[in-house]
Tab-separated table of C-alpha atoms in Angstrom:
chain	number	residue	atom	x	y	z
A	1	MET	CA	0.000	0.000	0.000
A	2	ARG	CA	1.121	3.554	-0.780
A	3	THR	CA	1.533	5.791	2.302
A	4	LEU	CA	1.565	9.582	2.472
A	5	TYR	CA	2.941	11.243	5.601
A	6	HIS	CA	1.277	14.625	5.967
A	7	PHE	CA	-0.539	16.926	8.336
A	8	ALA	CA	-3.883	18.610	7.865
A	9	LEU	CA	-2.776	22.203	7.254
A	10	SER	CA	0.427	21.493	5.313
A	11	ALA	CA	-0.195	23.045	1.894
A	12	PRO	CA	2.451	20.963	0.059
A	13	SER	CA	0.909	17.794	1.543
A	14	ARG	CA	-2.522	18.897	0.353
A	15	ALA	CA	-1.154	19.414	-3.152
A	16	ILE	CA	0.112	15.827	-3.243
A	17	ARG	CA	-3.196	14.507	-1.885
A	18	ILE	CA	-4.987	16.286	-4.752
A	19	ALA	CA	-2.454	15.075	-7.337
A	20	LEU	CA	-2.768	11.449	-6.137
A	21	ALA	CA	-6.570	11.631	-6.304
A	22	GLU	CA	-6.539	13.263	-9.764
A	23	LYS	CA	-4.398	10.351	-10.960
A	24	GLY	CA	-6.669	7.786	-9.269
A	25	LEU	CA	-3.894	6.596	-6.945
A	26	GLU	CA	-4.944	5.456	-3.479
A	27	ALA	CA	-2.786	6.217	-0.480
A	28	GLN	CA	-3.035	5.558	3.213
A	29	LEU	CA	-2.661	8.880	5.061
A	30	LYS	CA	-0.498	9.083	8.177
A	31	VAL	CA	-0.423	12.274	10.213
A	32	GLU	CA	3.171	13.262	10.997
A	33	LYS	CA	3.659	15.884	13.680
A	34	VAL	CA	6.896	17.139	12.156
A	35	TRP	CA	7.582	19.345	15.175
A	36	GLU	CA	8.130	16.179	17.277
A	37	ARG	CA	11.120	15.310	15.044
A	38	ARG	CA	10.515	11.558	15.270
A	39	PRO	CA	13.823	9.755	14.463
A	40	GLU	CA	12.156	7.188	12.145
A	41	PHE	CA	10.604	10.041	10.193
A	42	LEU	CA	13.900	11.962	9.957
A	43	GLY	CA	15.394	8.755	8.549
A	44	MET	CA	12.927	9.037	5.644
A	45	SER	CA	12.990	12.834	5.308
A	46	PRO	CA	16.414	14.440	5.960
A	47	SER	CA	14.794	17.909	5.857
A	48	GLY	CA	12.219	16.808	8.458
A	49	GLU	CA	9.342	18.085	6.348
A	50	VAL	CA	6.121	16.650	4.953
A	51	PRO	CA	4.921	15.418	2.525
A	52	VAL	CA	6.775	12.104	2.325
A	53	LEU	CA	5.423	9.447	-0.040
A	54	VAL	CA	6.285	5.780	0.401
A	55	GLU	CA	5.415	3.825	-2.724
A	56	PRO	CA	4.083	0.230	-2.535
A	57	ASP	CA	7.599	-1.091	-3.370
A	58	GLY	CA	9.139	0.911	-0.513
A	59	THR	CA	10.535	3.748	-2.676
A	60	THR	CA	10.558	6.836	-0.460
A	61	LEU	CA	10.133	10.323	-1.903
A	62	THR	CA	10.336	13.691	-0.163
A	63	ASP	CA	9.483	17.309	-1.037
A	64	GLY	CA	6.206	18.315	-2.635
A	65	SER	CA	7.564	19.434	-5.999
A	66	VAL	CA	9.820	16.366	-6.278
A	67	ILE	CA	6.943	13.980	-5.484
A	68	ALA	CA	4.704	15.742	-8.028
A	69	GLU	CA	7.328	15.390	-10.784
A	70	TYR	CA	7.854	11.719	-9.894
A	71	LEU	CA	4.132	10.946	-9.958
A	72	ASP	CA	3.748	12.657	-13.323
A	73	GLU	CA	6.625	10.641	-14.797
A	74	VAL	CA	5.594	7.254	-13.402
A	75	TYR	CA	1.785	7.609	-13.598
A	76	ALA	CA	1.527	9.744	-16.703
A	77	ASP	CA	-2.265	9.672	-17.113
A	78	PRO	CA	-3.736	12.237	-16.719
A	79	PRO	CA	-0.717	14.526	-17.150
A	80	LEU	CA	-0.670	17.237	-14.484
A	81	ILE	CA	2.426	19.150	-15.599
A	82	GLY	CA	1.970	19.484	-19.348
A	83	ALA	CA	2.430	17.800	-22.703
A	84	ASP	CA	5.495	19.639	-24.061
A	85	PRO	CA	8.552	21.474	-22.651
A	86	LEU	CA	6.983	24.938	-22.953
A	87	SER	CA	3.697	24.100	-21.279
A	88	ARG	CA	5.611	22.177	-18.606
A	89	ALA	CA	7.758	25.283	-18.032
A	90	GLU	CA	4.631	27.422	-17.613
A	91	THR	CA	3.066	24.932	-15.169
A	92	ARG	CA	6.308	24.742	-13.180
A	93	ARG	CA	6.657	28.535	-13.157
A	94	LEU	CA	3.220	28.896	-11.582
A	95	ALA	CA	3.662	25.916	-9.251
A	96	CYS	CA	6.877	27.673	-8.034
A	97	TRP	CA	4.969	30.955	-7.799
A	98	PHE	CA	2.366	29.519	-5.437
A	99	GLY	CA	4.552	26.892	-3.780
A	100	GLN	CA	7.356	29.334	-2.953
A	101	LYS	CA	6.368	32.983	-3.463
A	102	PHE	CA	2.761	32.756	-2.222
A	103	ALA	CA	3.984	30.435	0.552
A	104	ARG	CA	6.570	32.984	1.723
A	105	GLU	CA	4.390	36.066	1.267
A	106	VAL	CA	1.025	34.719	2.435
A	107	THR	CA	0.836	31.161	3.860
A	108	ASP	CA	3.869	31.460	6.162
A	109	ASN	CA	2.694	34.853	7.410
A	110	LEU	CA	-0.844	33.665	8.179
A	111	VAL	CA	-0.932	29.899	8.790
A	112	GLY	CA	2.687	29.935	9.969
A	113	GLU	CA	2.140	32.683	12.516
A	114	LYS	CA	-1.386	31.854	13.640
A	115	LEU	CA	-1.174	28.057	13.880
A	116	MET	CA	2.273	26.561	13.262
A	117	LYS	CA	4.024	28.817	15.761
A	118	ARG	CA	1.669	27.480	18.435
A	119	PHE	CA	2.334	23.838	17.512
A	120	LEU	CA	6.079	24.485	17.377
A	121	ALA	CA	5.985	26.432	20.674
A	122	LEU	CA	7.783	29.323	18.971
A	123	GLY	CA	5.988	32.020	20.939
A	124	GLU	CA	3.344	34.587	20.118
A	125	PRO	CA	2.182	35.318	16.539
A	126	ASP	CA	3.940	38.307	14.968
A	127	SER	CA	1.182	40.831	14.203
A	128	GLN	CA	3.341	42.599	11.598
A	129	ALA	CA	3.744	39.321	9.671
A	130	ILE	CA	-0.021	38.716	9.842
A	131	ARG	CA	-0.690	42.205	8.474
A	132	ALA	CA	1.818	41.589	5.659
A	133	GLY	CA	0.133	38.286	4.771
A	134	LYS	CA	-3.299	39.918	4.677
A	135	ALA	CA	-1.992	42.706	2.430
A	136	ASN	CA	-0.004	40.406	0.101
A	137	ILE	CA	-2.864	37.997	-0.608
A	138	HIS	CA	-4.699	40.636	-2.687
A	139	TYR	CA	-2.192	40.792	-5.522
A	140	HIS	CA	-1.971	37.000	-5.679
A	141	LEU	CA	-5.768	36.796	-6.007
A	142	GLU	CA	-5.601	39.435	-8.736
A	143	TYR	CA	-2.992	37.330	-10.520
A	144	ILE	CA	-5.228	34.238	-10.245
A	145	ALA	CA	-8.147	36.253	-11.631
A	146	TYR	CA	-6.002	37.488	-14.537
A	147	LEU	CA	-4.755	33.975	-15.370
A	148	ALA	CA	-8.171	32.335	-15.011
A	149	GLU	CA	-9.728	34.972	-17.271
A	150	THR	CA	-7.035	34.602	-19.937
A	151	ARG	CA	-7.009	30.795	-19.874
A	152	ASN	CA	-9.359	28.042	-18.792
A	153	TRP	CA	-7.145	26.924	-15.896
A	154	LEU	CA	-4.124	28.787	-14.471
A	155	ALA	CA	-1.447	27.357	-16.777
A	156	GLY	CA	-3.587	26.646	-19.870
A	157	ASP	CA	-6.539	24.567	-21.078
A	158	GLY	CA	-6.305	21.762	-18.549
A	159	LEU	CA	-6.029	21.509	-14.783
A	160	THR	CA	-2.375	21.244	-13.778
A	161	LEU	CA	-0.062	21.283	-10.815
A	162	ALA	CA	-0.302	25.103	-10.995
A	163	ASP	CA	-4.007	25.012	-10.033
A	164	ILE	CA	-3.384	22.234	-7.521
A	165	THR	CA	-0.577	24.143	-5.770
A	166	ALA	CA	-2.516	27.411	-5.706
A	167	ALA	CA	-5.657	25.669	-4.397
A	168	ALA	CA	-3.687	23.781	-1.735
A	169	HIS	CA	-2.240	27.024	-0.360
A	170	LEU	CA	-5.504	28.953	-0.611
A	171	SER	CA	-7.385	26.134	1.129
A	172	VAL	CA	-5.197	26.325	4.250
A	173	VAL	CA	-5.464	30.134	4.359
A	174	ASP	CA	-9.227	29.787	3.816
A	175	TYR	CA	-9.361	27.431	6.830
A	176	LEU	CA	-8.411	30.491	8.898
A	177	GLY	CA	-11.047	32.609	7.124
A	178	ASP	CA	-8.297	34.879	5.741
A	179	VAL	CA	-9.110	34.828	2.016
A	180	PRO	CA	-10.957	38.037	1.021
A	181	TRP	CA	-13.127	36.270	-1.582
A	182	ALA	CA	-15.686	39.091	-1.756
A	183	ASP	CA	-13.041	41.432	-3.208
A	184	HIS	CA	-11.965	38.960	-5.888
A	185	PRO	CA	-15.000	37.374	-7.565
A	186	LYS	CA	-13.026	35.980	-10.538
A	187	ALA	CA	-10.498	34.242	-8.326
A	188	LYS	CA	-13.471	32.934	-6.339
A	189	ASP	CA	-15.030	31.514	-9.528
A	190	TRP	CA	-11.807	29.642	-10.283
A	191	TYR	CA	-11.617	28.355	-6.674
A	192	SER	CA	-15.276	27.206	-6.813
A	193	ARG	CA	-14.430	25.113	-9.857
A	194	ILE	CA	-11.505	23.377	-8.179
A	195	LYS	CA	-13.240	23.123	-4.801
A	196	CYS	CA	-15.980	20.875	-6.151
A	197	ARG	CA	-13.597	18.340	-7.690
A	198	PRO	CA	-13.726	14.930	-5.978
A	199	SER	CA	-9.931	15.180	-5.502
A	200	VAL	CA	-10.310	18.274	-3.305
A	201	ARG	CA	-13.431	17.465	-1.255
A	202	PRO	CA	-11.811	15.019	1.238
A	203	LEU	CA	-9.131	17.416	2.428
A	204	LEU	CA	-11.724	20.070	3.216
A	205	GLU	CA	-13.111	17.626	5.798
A	206	ASP	CA	-9.928	17.714	7.925
A	207	ARG	CA	-10.356	19.495	11.227
A	208	ILE	CA	-7.973	20.787	13.860
A	209	ALA	CA	-9.690	20.261	17.217
A	210	THR	CA	-8.765	23.588	18.757
A	211	ALA	CA	-9.370	25.678	15.619
A	212	PRO	CA	-12.524	25.012	13.565
A	213	PRO	CA	-12.774	26.604	10.095
A	214	PRO	CA	-15.317	29.352	9.204
A	215	PRO	CA	-18.787	28.195	8.041
A	216	HIS	CA	-18.169	28.887	4.303
A	217	TYR	CA	-15.019	26.719	4.236
A	218	THR	CA	-16.555	23.528	2.816
A	219	ASP	CA	-19.521	25.165	1.041
A	220	LEU	CA	-19.371	24.777	-2.710
A	221	ASP	CA	-21.563	27.864	-2.995
A	222	PHE	CA	-19.634	30.208	-0.699
B	1	MET	CA	21.323	34.397	-29.943
B	2	ARG	CA	20.370	33.050	-26.521
B	3	THR	CA	20.342	35.689	-23.739
B	4	LEU	CA	20.568	35.168	-19.988
B	5	TYR	CA	19.531	38.011	-17.699
B	6	HIS	CA	21.427	37.633	-14.425
B	7	PHE	CA	23.548	39.409	-11.883
B	8	ALA	CA	26.945	38.429	-10.560
B	9	LEU	CA	26.037	37.236	-7.080
B	10	SER	CA	22.654	35.667	-7.888
B	11	ALA	CA	23.118	32.000	-7.021
B	12	PRO	CA	20.216	30.741	-9.190
B	13	SER	CA	21.663	32.691	-12.146
B	14	ARG	CA	25.069	31.099	-11.548
B	15	ALA	CA	23.463	27.643	-11.557
B	16	ILE	CA	21.972	28.312	-15.003
B	17	ARG	CA	25.290	29.670	-16.319
B	18	ILE	CA	26.965	26.420	-15.215
B	19	ALA	CA	24.159	24.265	-16.680
B	20	LEU	CA	24.338	26.099	-20.033
B	21	ALA	CA	28.125	25.659	-20.185
B	22	GLU	CA	27.926	21.962	-19.216
B	23	LYS	CA	25.522	21.487	-22.116
B	24	GLY	CA	27.742	23.467	-24.485
B	25	LEU	CA	25.090	26.143	-25.025
B	26	GLU	CA	26.317	29.683	-25.595
B	27	ALA	CA	24.449	32.621	-24.145
B	28	GLN	CA	24.931	36.343	-24.145
B	29	LEU	CA	24.909	37.565	-20.528
B	30	LYS	CA	23.016	40.714	-19.603
B	31	VAL	CA	23.283	42.123	-16.104
B	32	GLU	CA	19.837	42.932	-14.711
B	33	LYS	CA	19.714	45.107	-11.626
B	34	VAL	CA	16.450	43.576	-10.422
B	35	TRP	CA	16.125	46.182	-7.665
B	36	GLU	CA	15.557	48.861	-10.347
B	37	ARG	CA	12.344	47.008	-11.360
B	38	ARG	CA	12.720	47.892	-15.037
B	39	PRO	CA	9.273	47.651	-16.711
B	40	GLU	CA	10.592	45.759	-19.778
B	41	PHE	CA	12.170	43.211	-17.450
B	42	LEU	CA	8.996	42.844	-15.364
B	43	GLY	CA	7.201	42.146	-18.653
B	44	MET	CA	9.458	39.097	-19.077
B	45	SER	CA	9.603	38.058	-15.424
B	46	PRO	CA	6.348	38.598	-13.464
B	47	SER	CA	8.177	37.766	-10.203
B	48	GLY	CA	10.861	40.357	-11.010
B	49	GLU	CA	13.649	37.874	-10.370
B	50	VAL	CA	16.664	36.565	-12.268
B	51	PRO	CA	17.592	34.336	-13.997
B	52	VAL	CA	15.526	34.867	-17.143
B	53	LEU	CA	16.521	32.967	-20.270
B	54	VAL	CA	15.468	34.127	-23.728
B	55	GLU	CA	15.976	31.363	-26.269
B	56	PRO	CA	17.084	32.130	-29.869
B	57	ASP	CA	13.431	31.780	-31.038
B	58	GLY	CA	12.241	34.310	-28.432
B	59	THR	CA	10.878	31.749	-25.948
B	60	THR	CA	11.219	33.355	-22.517
B	61	LEU	CA	11.752	31.274	-19.409
B	62	THR	CA	11.896	32.365	-15.785
B	63	ASP	CA	12.900	30.781	-12.443
B	64	GLY	CA	16.114	28.826	-11.998
B	65	SER	CA	14.574	25.412	-11.397
B	66	VAL	CA	12.109	25.846	-14.295
B	67	ILE	CA	14.884	26.872	-16.700
B	68	ALA	CA	17.036	23.920	-15.601
B	69	GLU	CA	14.195	21.445	-16.245
B	70	TYR	CA	13.508	23.033	-19.660
B	71	LEU	CA	17.160	22.876	-20.707
B	72	ASP	CA	17.383	19.229	-19.658
B	73	GLU	CA	14.282	18.359	-21.686
B	74	VAL	CA	15.208	20.280	-24.833
B	75	TYR	CA	18.999	19.790	-24.809
B	76	ALA	CA	19.157	16.323	-23.291
B	77	ASP	CA	22.890	15.698	-23.732
B	78	PRO	CA	24.555	15.518	-21.253
B	79	PRO	CA	21.661	14.847	-18.854
B	80	LEU	CA	21.978	16.962	-15.714
B	81	ILE	CA	18.934	15.715	-13.806
B	82	GLY	CA	19.134	11.946	-14.197
B	83	ALA	CA	18.308	9.012	-16.409
B	84	ASP	CA	15.283	7.524	-14.622
B	85	PRO	CA	12.463	8.753	-12.336
B	86	LEU	CA	14.217	7.713	-9.112
B	87	SER	CA	17.559	9.310	-9.880
B	88	ARG	CA	15.735	12.404	-11.146
B	89	ALA	CA	13.838	12.534	-7.828
B	90	GLU	CA	17.129	12.343	-5.896
B	91	THR	CA	18.705	15.110	-8.011
B	92	ARG	CA	15.614	17.287	-7.594
B	93	ARG	CA	15.501	16.628	-3.835
B	94	LEU	CA	19.063	17.899	-3.457
B	95	ALA	CA	18.616	20.762	-5.922
B	96	CYS	CA	15.631	21.829	-3.746
B	97	TRP	CA	17.752	21.338	-0.614
B	98	PHE	CA	20.426	23.746	-1.804
B	99	GLY	CA	18.205	26.007	-3.914
B	100	GLN	CA	15.636	26.538	-1.151
B	101	LYS	CA	16.808	25.297	2.262
B	102	PHE	CA	20.481	26.327	1.990
B	103	ALA	CA	19.325	29.570	0.312
B	104	ARG	CA	17.001	30.394	3.214
B	105	GLU	CA	19.320	29.249	5.996
B	106	VAL	CA	22.672	30.435	4.621
B	107	THR	CA	22.756	32.478	1.383
B	108	ASP	CA	19.925	34.862	2.315
B	109	ASN	CA	21.410	35.389	5.784
B	110	LEU	CA	24.907	36.146	4.485
B	111	VAL	CA	24.804	37.427	0.896
B	112	GLY	CA	21.296	38.804	1.414
B	113	GLU	CA	22.205	40.750	4.537
B	114	LYS	CA	25.757	41.793	3.661
B	115	LEU	CA	25.308	42.744	-0.006
B	116	MET	CA	21.745	42.636	-1.328
B	117	LYS	CA	20.332	44.764	1.477
B	118	ARG	CA	22.798	47.496	0.472
B	119	PHE	CA	21.817	47.313	-3.214
B	120	LEU	CA	18.141	47.311	-2.324
B	121	ALA	CA	18.616	50.164	0.170
B	122	LEU	CA	16.871	48.084	2.836
B	123	GLY	CA	18.993	49.390	5.701
B	124	GLU	CA	21.716	47.937	7.863
B	125	PRO	CA	22.631	44.232	7.837
B	126	ASP	CA	20.955	42.235	10.625
B	127	SER	CA	23.817	40.837	12.745
B	128	GLN	CA	21.584	38.104	14.175
B	129	ALA	CA	20.819	36.851	10.646
B	130	ILE	CA	24.534	36.887	9.795
B	131	ARG	CA	25.336	34.863	12.914
B	132	ALA	CA	22.569	32.381	11.999
B	133	GLY	CA	23.976	32.013	8.457
B	134	LYS	CA	27.485	31.390	9.784
B	135	ALA	CA	26.192	28.760	12.223
B	136	ASN	CA	23.894	27.027	9.699
B	137	ILE	CA	26.533	26.589	6.992
B	138	HIS	CA	28.371	23.951	9.055
B	139	TYR	CA	25.669	21.309	8.899
B	140	HIS	CA	25.192	21.867	5.181
B	141	LEU	CA	28.938	21.342	4.619
B	142	GLU	CA	28.736	18.175	6.735
B	143	TYR	CA	25.861	16.999	4.549
B	144	ILE	CA	27.911	17.677	1.385
B	145	ALA	CA	30.844	15.769	2.890
B	146	TYR	CA	28.558	12.830	3.744
B	147	LEU	CA	27.032	12.739	0.245
B	148	ALA	CA	30.366	13.171	-1.568
B	149	GLU	CA	31.907	10.363	0.489
B	150	THR	CA	28.997	7.990	-0.134
B	151	ARG	CA	28.736	8.758	-3.861
B	152	ASN	CA	30.968	10.176	-6.548
B	153	TRP	CA	28.937	13.387	-6.939
B	154	LEU	CA	26.152	14.609	-4.647
B	155	ALA	CA	23.222	12.787	-6.264
B	156	GLY	CA	25.064	9.765	-7.672
B	157	ASP	CA	27.778	8.756	-10.150
B	158	GLY	CA	27.581	11.781	-12.422
B	159	LEU	CA	27.577	15.538	-11.978
B	160	THR	CA	23.984	16.808	-11.778
B	161	LEU	CA	21.914	19.853	-11.032
B	162	ALA	CA	22.380	18.958	-7.334
B	163	ASP	CA	26.136	19.685	-7.539
B	164	ILE	CA	25.523	22.703	-9.760
B	165	THR	CA	22.983	24.245	-7.370
B	166	ALA	CA	25.135	23.576	-4.289
B	167	ALA	CA	28.252	24.993	-5.998
B	168	ALA	CA	26.374	28.077	-7.215
B	169	HIS	CA	25.232	28.905	-3.681
B	170	LEU	CA	28.594	28.111	-2.079
B	171	SER	CA	30.407	30.217	-4.673
B	172	VAL	CA	28.484	33.376	-3.747
B	173	VAL	CA	28.998	32.761	-0.026
B	174	ASP	CA	32.679	32.059	-0.740
B	175	TYR	CA	32.887	35.438	-2.518
B	176	LEU	CA	32.286	36.959	0.925
B	177	GLY	CA	34.909	34.673	2.486
B	178	ASP	CA	32.225	33.067	4.663
B	179	VAL	CA	32.748	29.372	3.883
B	180	PRO	CA	34.712	27.673	6.713
B	181	TRP	CA	36.564	25.316	4.341
B	182	ALA	CA	39.273	24.455	6.881
B	183	ASP	CA	36.697	22.771	9.123
B	184	HIS	CA	35.242	20.670	6.295
B	185	PRO	CA	38.037	19.112	4.205
B	186	LYS	CA	35.768	16.578	2.454
B	187	ALA	CA	33.313	19.231	1.332
B	188	LYS	CA	36.328	21.232	0.182
B	189	ASP	CA	37.544	18.270	-1.903
B	190	TRP	CA	34.166	18.093	-3.630
B	191	TYR	CA	34.164	21.861	-4.231
B	192	SER	CA	37.733	21.715	-5.649
B	193	ARG	CA	36.518	19.179	-8.201
B	194	ILE	CA	33.623	21.329	-9.372
B	195	LYS	CA	35.601	24.580	-9.136
B	196	CYS	CA	38.084	23.499	-11.805
B	197	ARG	CA	35.424	22.614	-14.379
B	198	PRO	CA	35.476	24.910	-17.428
B	199	SER	CA	31.750	25.566	-16.811
B	200	VAL	CA	32.484	27.125	-13.421
B	201	ARG	CA	35.687	29.074	-14.065
B	202	PRO	CA	34.121	32.087	-15.888
B	203	LEU	CA	31.702	32.986	-13.122
B	204	LEU	CA	34.492	33.111	-10.567
B	205	GLU	CA	35.918	36.013	-12.604
B	206	ASP	CA	32.903	38.270	-11.886
B	207	ARG	CA	33.707	41.147	-9.572
B	208	ILE	CA	31.615	43.648	-7.630
B	209	ALA	CA	33.536	46.927	-7.680
B	210	THR	CA	32.938	47.877	-4.066
B	211	ALA	CA	33.446	44.376	-2.630
B	212	PRO	CA	36.372	42.299	-3.914
B	213	PRO	CA	36.479	38.584	-2.975
B	214	PRO	CA	39.115	37.041	-0.661
B	215	PRO	CA	42.409	35.873	-2.267
B	216	HIS	CA	41.552	32.128	-2.205
B	217	TYR	CA	38.269	32.670	-4.099
B	218	THR	CA	39.498	31.774	-7.605
B	219	ASP	CA	42.411	29.538	-6.535
B	220	LEU	CA	41.968	25.945	-7.586
B	221	ASP	CA	44.308	24.944	-4.772
B	222	PHE	CA	42.709	26.875	-1.907
């Protein structure tokens, strides 16, 4: 059986959960509290981060972007990165945009400060970082709106890792109620489309006991 | 003619310069002072970052890791990522390690604070960040030593994007004289091997007028 080590509000783990489901690949989910730095887990993941995917033959893969590339090479149908070098470059550019730039400018400032710092016992949330995250998210939503208006999905005609990465990050920020959807109706339209895919529904059911999501979080008509 | 927009101490730009040279691809280099946020450049690179590669047919590619994947797909010989999905995953894991983790923990704290902050007029260097960078570099050099002892190059038998990314980052930190080579002789042996490759020599000739490198910087026997 395939096993994915993850935790509920890890955006890169969510992206791999979506990618696996889009490809019709089943995986047993194991919650890994990375902040406990479990030796057996560090043996699989030198960086100590999730997601980690263990394939049925024991092959162990780390890092969200690396796992996504591997899955697309080994389980090619449906392709989630693109059919030719140029469309793959555009998908990867946007997957980097959301997986690194959005992560640094938005996710880390909001989910990192409000939730992860508590789990990691790193002290009080930094209110300046939270303000920065709430300001930065607007131009990313504008960029999503621009891309989704110009194309069918973010990187072109079909759903790709670009949409999956963006949706994974937005879904964890949305869990906190920090996505200003009302100001960005076109980005909201794009998110509605991805939110109702069967690959995305299960991860919206995850709950953190001490921090429930806002009421609109799982609504398809939000 | 192929054009690469870069600047001298941008580690991701250096990685692409090495990859191009390893593949025998010529490129005209254009220095882009990204902090000036030139509108024509932002038109090519929405994130405003280097490297940007413009292919002879006008195809424009951004982001170091995206450009490296494109080059390896389109100019397959010699392969710099790997021959099969598993070895490609290992190369990508280590390219991520150095391109993201080492960048965040070392390069940003040293080159970012000591040089980039000055160019970007972001104020005085943060001495706590510099201390963190100088502490963090040790475990990365230990990791390089471990990998280079276990394998021939970092990701396996042949030189890959893992070595190229690690060398690009170390070379900019070494420009500041901040690599404690004496404490890490096995990492130094690996770096000596990559430093004398014809693909790496030219970028060690770059100079920043106001900040010359230490004497050992270009020495092959350092």
